[in-house]
Amino acid sequence: MAFLKYKTELFTGIRPTADLTIANYLGAILPIVKLQDKSKSNLVFIADLHAITDNEPKVIKQYIQNTLVDYLALGIDPQKTKIYLQSEIGKELSFFAFLLSRHVTVAELLRLPTLKEKIKQKLKKNLKNLKPENANTFLFLYPVLMAGDILINQAKKVPVGEDQLPHLELTRLIARRFNKKYGPLFPLPQTLEIKKIRILSLKGKEKMSKSLPEGAIFLNDDLKTVAQKIKSAQTAFEGEMTDNLKSCILIAKNLAKTKKETELIDQIIKDHLSGKKVMKEFKEILTKIVQNFLAEFQEKKQKILKEKDYLSFILTEGNKIARENALETLEAMKKVIHF
C-alpha cells in the first residue's frame, strides 16, 4: 500500500446542491460530528463534481461556501476533521477513476439499486425515456467516481446509510480486483453503518427533500416560517401512530437539548396513544425545539461567515492534504500498472 502522510481513517462527503434541511443534518452530518472524536484523521469533502451529474456548475458554485459554513456551524471541528473541495483534485481524481473503471462491468453498475433510483428520478419527467441507457454518462459512472474518492485517499472507514451500502461494496470489489491483479495497493474500506433515520416530508410520505421545499425544514428558514410549516404538518388522529408522526418525534427527540424536553415528548405521545387530543401541544413543543436549534445554528453561521480568512485557511489546508494524497496514490497506481 502507498504511504500517505495523512492516513485517512474516517471519510465522507456531501453534495452542495441547495440549502441543507433538518433531515440532512440528522441523517448525514450529526453522525460525523459524533464519530469525529473517535478517529484521529478525519476527512470530509464537498462533492461539487458529484453535484454536476444533474446540476449546472454555475449553480453548484453558489452553494460551496454555504456548505462549508454549514459543516462548521453544525459541529464539524477543523482541528479533528479536515475539509476539502472535490474539484480541487479533479484532474487527478478523474484520471484515477478512469483507470478504476477498467475493474467494474456495465452489468455491475446497472445492478446498483441506488443508481437505478437516481436514474429513475432524473428521467421521470419524460416517461418515454425512463430507461437506464437514457441517463447521462456522468450519472451512470458516478459510483466509480465515488469509489475513486474513497480509494485515492486510502480511507479506512466510511460511514454510510443503508441505501449507500451497495456503493461501498462496489468500492471494495474494485479494490479487491485491483489488488489481486497488481498487488496490495488499496486498503479495503470498512463500513461504518449509520443507523437509518428516515425523516419524512411534513406534507406526505416522501422523504424530506430539498426538492419539496413546502414539506422541508431548511436550516436557513426563519423562525416564523418554521412555526407555520410545523403547524400544518401531517401527524395522526388520536390513538393512532403514523409514519409522519414517528418522523416528527424523531426530529423532536434528536434536537431536544434537555431531559425535561424528552420526557415531555414521551408523555404527550403516551397521552396521544391513549386517545387524548394533544397534537396541538406536541406541535408546540416540536416548534420550540426546532426554533431553538435553528436560532443557535444561524447565530453560529453568521459569525463564521464573517471570518473570510478562517474559511479560506480551512479549505486551503484540506485541499493541500487531498492533493498530496491524490498525487501519491495516483503515482503509486501508475507505477504498479506500468503506465
C-alpha positions as a printed Julia matrix, in Angstrom:
339×3 Matrix{Float64}:
   0.0    0.0     0.0
   1.2    3.51   -0.77
   2.37   5.51    2.22
   0.38   8.68    2.79
   1.39  11.41    5.2
  -2.27  11.94    6.12
  -3.7    8.49    6.89
  -7.45   8.91    6.43
  -9.44   6.92    8.98
 -12.92   8.4     8.62
 -14.1    9.67    5.22
 -17.34  11.08    3.84
 -18.81  13.91    1.76
 -21.94  15.87    0.89
 -23.2   17.43   -2.33
 -23.54  21.24   -2.37
 -26.81  21.35   -4.29
 -29.07  23.55   -2.15
 -29.65  24.76    1.39
 -29.48  21.89    3.89
 -32.52  20.56    5.71
 -33.04  19.16    9.2
 -33.04  15.72    7.53
 -29.57  16.34    6.04
 -28.29  17.28    9.47
 -29.79  14.34   11.36
 -29.05  11.74    8.69
 -25.63  12.78    7.37
 -23.87  15.43    9.44
 -24.75  14.6    13.06
 -23.29  11.06   12.76
 -19.98  12.56   11.53
 -19.96  15.07   14.39
 -20.36  12.18   16.84
 -17.76   9.98   15.12
 -15.04  12.6    14.66
 -13.98  12.29   18.31
 -13.26   8.58   17.84
 -10.83   8.88   14.92
  -7.51  10.7    14.61
  -7.54  11.54   10.89
 -10.93  12.51    9.52
 -11.52  13.83    6.02
 -14.75  15.33    4.67
 -15.19  16.65    1.15
 -17.62  18.99   -0.56
 -18.72  16.86   -3.52
 -19.1   19.51   -6.21
 -18.14  17.07   -9.01
 -20.83  14.63   -7.93
 -23.28  17.51   -7.85
 -22.84  18.36  -11.53
 -24.15  14.96  -12.58
 -27.56  16.66  -12.57
 -26.89  20.36  -11.93
 -25.17  23.17  -13.78
 -21.67  24.01  -12.46
 -22.55  27.7   -12.07
 -25.42  26.73   -9.76
 -23.26  24.41   -7.68
 -20.6   27.09   -7.27
 -23.1   29.24   -5.38
 -23.5   26.62   -2.65
 -19.87  25.65   -1.98
 -19.1   28.25    0.69
 -22.55  27.81    2.22
 -21.95  24.07    2.59
 -18.56  24.66    4.22
 -20.02  27.15    6.69
 -22.93  24.8     7.45
 -20.48  21.99    8.23
 -18.65  24.19   10.7
 -21.74  25.69   12.32
 -23.22  22.21   12.8
 -20.23  20.92   14.71
 -17.55  19.71   12.3
 -14.31  20.6    14.08
 -11.49  21.54   11.65
  -8.97  20.56   14.33
 -10.27  16.99   14.12
 -11.75  16.86   10.62
 -10.14  18.35    7.51
 -12.42  19.6     4.74
 -11.57  19.83    1.05
 -13.28  20.7    -2.22
 -13.55  17.71   -4.54
 -12.87  19.66   -7.74
  -9.53  20.84   -6.33
  -8.2   17.36   -7.14
 -10.44  16.97  -10.18
  -7.6   16.32  -12.62
  -6.05  13.55  -10.53
  -9.38  12.12   -9.4
 -10.9   11.89  -12.89
  -7.84  10.09  -14.29
  -7.75   7.83  -11.24
 -11.46   6.94  -11.6
 -10.93   6.4   -15.33
  -8.3    3.75  -14.55
 -10.5    2.2   -11.85
 -13.39   1.84  -14.3
 -11.46  -0.96  -16.02
 -12.23  -3.13  -12.99
 -16.02  -2.94  -12.96
 -18.57  -4.05  -15.56
 -21.57  -2.24  -17.01
 -23.8   -5.0   -15.63
 -22.46  -4.48  -12.11
 -23.18  -0.76  -12.28
 -26.7   -1.38  -13.56
 -27.41  -3.66  -10.6
 -26.85  -0.87   -8.07
 -30.31  -0.12   -6.63
 -29.47   3.47   -5.72
 -28.18   4.16   -9.23
 -31.41   2.78  -10.68
 -33.4    5.05   -8.38
 -31.31   8.13   -9.22
 -31.76   7.46  -12.93
 -35.48   6.98  -12.43
 -35.76  10.27  -10.52
 -33.89  12.2   -13.2
 -35.91  10.74  -16.07
 -39.39  10.53  -14.52
 -40.48  13.79  -16.14
 -40.16  12.11  -19.52
 -41.72   8.66  -19.25
 -40.69   7.73  -22.8
 -37.05   7.92  -21.71
 -37.44   6.04  -18.43
 -34.6    3.6   -19.18
 -31.07   3.43  -17.69
 -29.48   3.8   -21.1
 -31.07   7.24  -21.45
 -29.29   8.66  -18.39
 -26.28  10.88  -18.94
 -22.98   9.01  -18.77
 -21.67  11.03  -15.85
 -24.65   9.97  -13.72
 -24.12   6.36  -14.78
 -20.43   6.46  -13.79
 -20.8    8.35  -10.53
 -20.44   5.13   -8.42
 -16.95   4.72   -9.94
 -16.12   8.33   -9.1
 -17.35   7.64   -5.56
 -15.01   4.65   -5.38
 -12.26   6.96   -6.6
 -12.94   9.46   -3.81
 -12.51   6.74   -1.2
  -9.57   4.86   -2.69
  -7.49   7.87   -3.75
  -7.46   8.89   -0.07
  -6.96   5.25    1.02
  -9.75   5.75    3.55
 -10.13   3.08    6.21
 -13.68   3.74    7.41
 -16.65   5.16    5.52
 -19.88   5.94    7.39
 -22.85   5.18    5.13
 -26.58   4.79    5.38
 -28.28   1.56    4.37
 -29.05   2.87    0.87
 -25.34   3.55    0.21
 -24.06   0.13    1.3
 -24.07  -1.26   -2.28
 -21.78   1.61   -3.34
 -19.23   0.83   -0.67
 -19.39  -2.85   -1.6
 -18.68  -1.86   -5.19
 -15.68   0.16   -3.98
 -14.4   -2.86   -2.05
 -14.95  -5.06   -5.12
 -12.92  -2.73   -7.34
 -10.15  -2.53   -4.73
 -10.01  -6.33   -4.36
  -9.8   -6.85   -8.1
  -7.07  -4.27   -8.47
  -5.08  -5.65   -5.53
  -5.38  -9.21   -6.8
  -4.05  -8.24  -10.21
  -1.34  -5.72   -9.27
  -0.59  -6.2    -5.57
  -1.97  -4.75   -2.32
  -2.15  -1.04   -3.14
  -5.54  -0.21   -1.61
  -6.81  -0.91    1.9
 -10.36  -2.28    1.79
 -12.55   0.44    3.34
 -14.63  -0.7     6.29
 -18.31   0.12    6.52
 -19.47   2.21    9.44
 -23.19   1.71    9.01
 -25.14   4.7    10.26
 -28.42   3.94   11.97
 -31.07   4.9     9.47
 -33.07   7.98   10.45
 -35.9    8.38    8.0
 -37.25  11.92    8.16
 -40.37  12.39    6.07
 -41.74  15.47    4.41
 -44.1   17.41    6.65
 -46.59  17.18    3.79
 -46.63  13.49    2.87
 -44.93  10.1     2.68
 -41.86  11.15    0.68
 -38.52  11.7     2.36
 -37.89  15.26    3.47
 -36.13  16.74    0.47
 -34.69  19.97   -0.88
 -36.79  19.34   -3.99
 -40.04  19.5    -1.97
 -39.47  22.75   -0.04
 -43.01  23.11    1.3
 -42.56  19.93    3.36
 -38.96  20.54    4.42
 -37.46  22.44    7.35
 -34.39  24.21    6.0
 -31.56  25.21    8.31
 -31.85  28.75    6.96
 -35.63  29.03    7.43
 -36.69  31.96    9.59
 -38.39  31.01   12.85
 -41.83  32.24   11.75
 -41.69  30.07    8.61
 -40.7   27.05   10.73
 -43.7   27.59   13.02
 -46.05  27.77   10.04
 -44.63  24.6     8.46
 -44.9   22.61   11.68
 -48.41  23.92   12.39
 -49.61  22.46    9.06
 -47.55  19.25    9.32
 -49.29  15.89    8.94
 -49.27  13.89   12.16
 -52.03  11.47   13.29
 -55.53  11.22   14.72
 -55.94  10.45   18.43
 -54.84   6.93   19.31
 -53.0    6.4    16.02
 -49.31   6.18   15.22
 -48.36   7.07   11.65
 -45.05   7.29    9.8
 -45.43  11.07    9.68
 -45.85  11.31   13.44
 -42.89   8.96   14.01
 -40.81  11.25   11.81
 -41.81  14.34   13.79
 -40.98  12.53   17.04
 -37.52  11.68   15.67
 -36.91  15.33   14.86
 -38.05  16.44   18.3
 -36.03  13.88   20.26
 -32.84  14.25   18.23
 -32.87  18.05   18.57
 -34.05  18.22   22.18
 -31.44  19.79   24.46
 -32.74  18.7    27.85
 -34.05  15.58   29.57
 -37.13  17.56   30.54
 -38.0   18.16   26.87
 -37.57  14.47   26.04
 -39.75  13.42   28.97
 -42.43  15.91   27.92
 -42.43  14.48   24.38
 -42.8   10.94   25.77
 -45.72  11.99   27.98
 -47.51  13.8    25.15
 -47.2   10.77   22.86
 -48.4    8.49   25.66
 -51.45  10.69   26.08
 -51.98  10.76   22.32
 -51.94   6.96   22.07
 -54.46   6.74   24.9
 -56.88   8.8    22.8
 -56.33  12.33   24.07
 -56.26  15.34   21.72
 -52.71  16.55   22.28
 -51.28  17.06   18.8
 -51.51  20.83   19.2
 -49.38  20.54   22.34
 -46.94  18.23   20.56
 -46.55  20.65   17.65
 -45.91  23.49   20.09
 -43.04  21.64   21.81
 -41.7   20.47   18.43
 -41.75  24.07   17.18
 -39.94  25.32   20.28
 -37.22  22.65   19.99
 -36.64  23.23   16.26
 -36.65  27.01   16.62
 -34.1   26.87   19.44
 -31.84  24.61   17.38
 -32.09  26.8    14.28
 -31.58  30.04   16.21
 -28.34  28.68   17.69
 -27.18  27.33   14.32
 -27.97  30.55   12.44
 -26.17  32.67   15.03
 -23.05  30.48   14.71
 -23.3   30.6    10.93
 -23.41  34.39   10.79
 -20.31  34.62   12.97
 -18.41  32.12   10.81
 -19.42  33.87    7.58
 -17.6   36.98    8.75
 -14.33  35.07    9.15
 -13.29  35.0     5.49
  -9.61  34.33    6.19
 -10.51  31.48    8.52
 -12.73  29.85    5.89
 -10.02  30.23    3.26
  -7.45  28.68    5.6
  -9.66  25.65    6.32
 -10.18  24.85    2.64
  -6.56  25.57    1.74
  -5.38  23.16    4.44
  -7.86  20.46    3.45
  -7.16  20.89   -0.28
  -3.43  20.52    0.35
  -3.95  17.22    2.18
  -6.29  15.88   -0.51
  -3.92  16.91   -3.3
  -0.94  15.22   -1.62
  -2.99  12.06   -1.12
  -4.21  12.11   -4.71
  -0.79  12.66   -6.28
   0.9    9.99   -4.19
  -1.83   7.37   -4.68
  -2.1    8.08   -8.41
   1.66   7.8    -8.9
   1.72   4.53   -6.94
  -1.12   3.22   -9.08
   0.6    4.18  -12.33
   3.79   2.54  -11.15
   2.23  -0.84  -10.32
   0.3   -0.98  -13.62
   3.39   0.19  -15.56
   1.55   3.15  -17.07
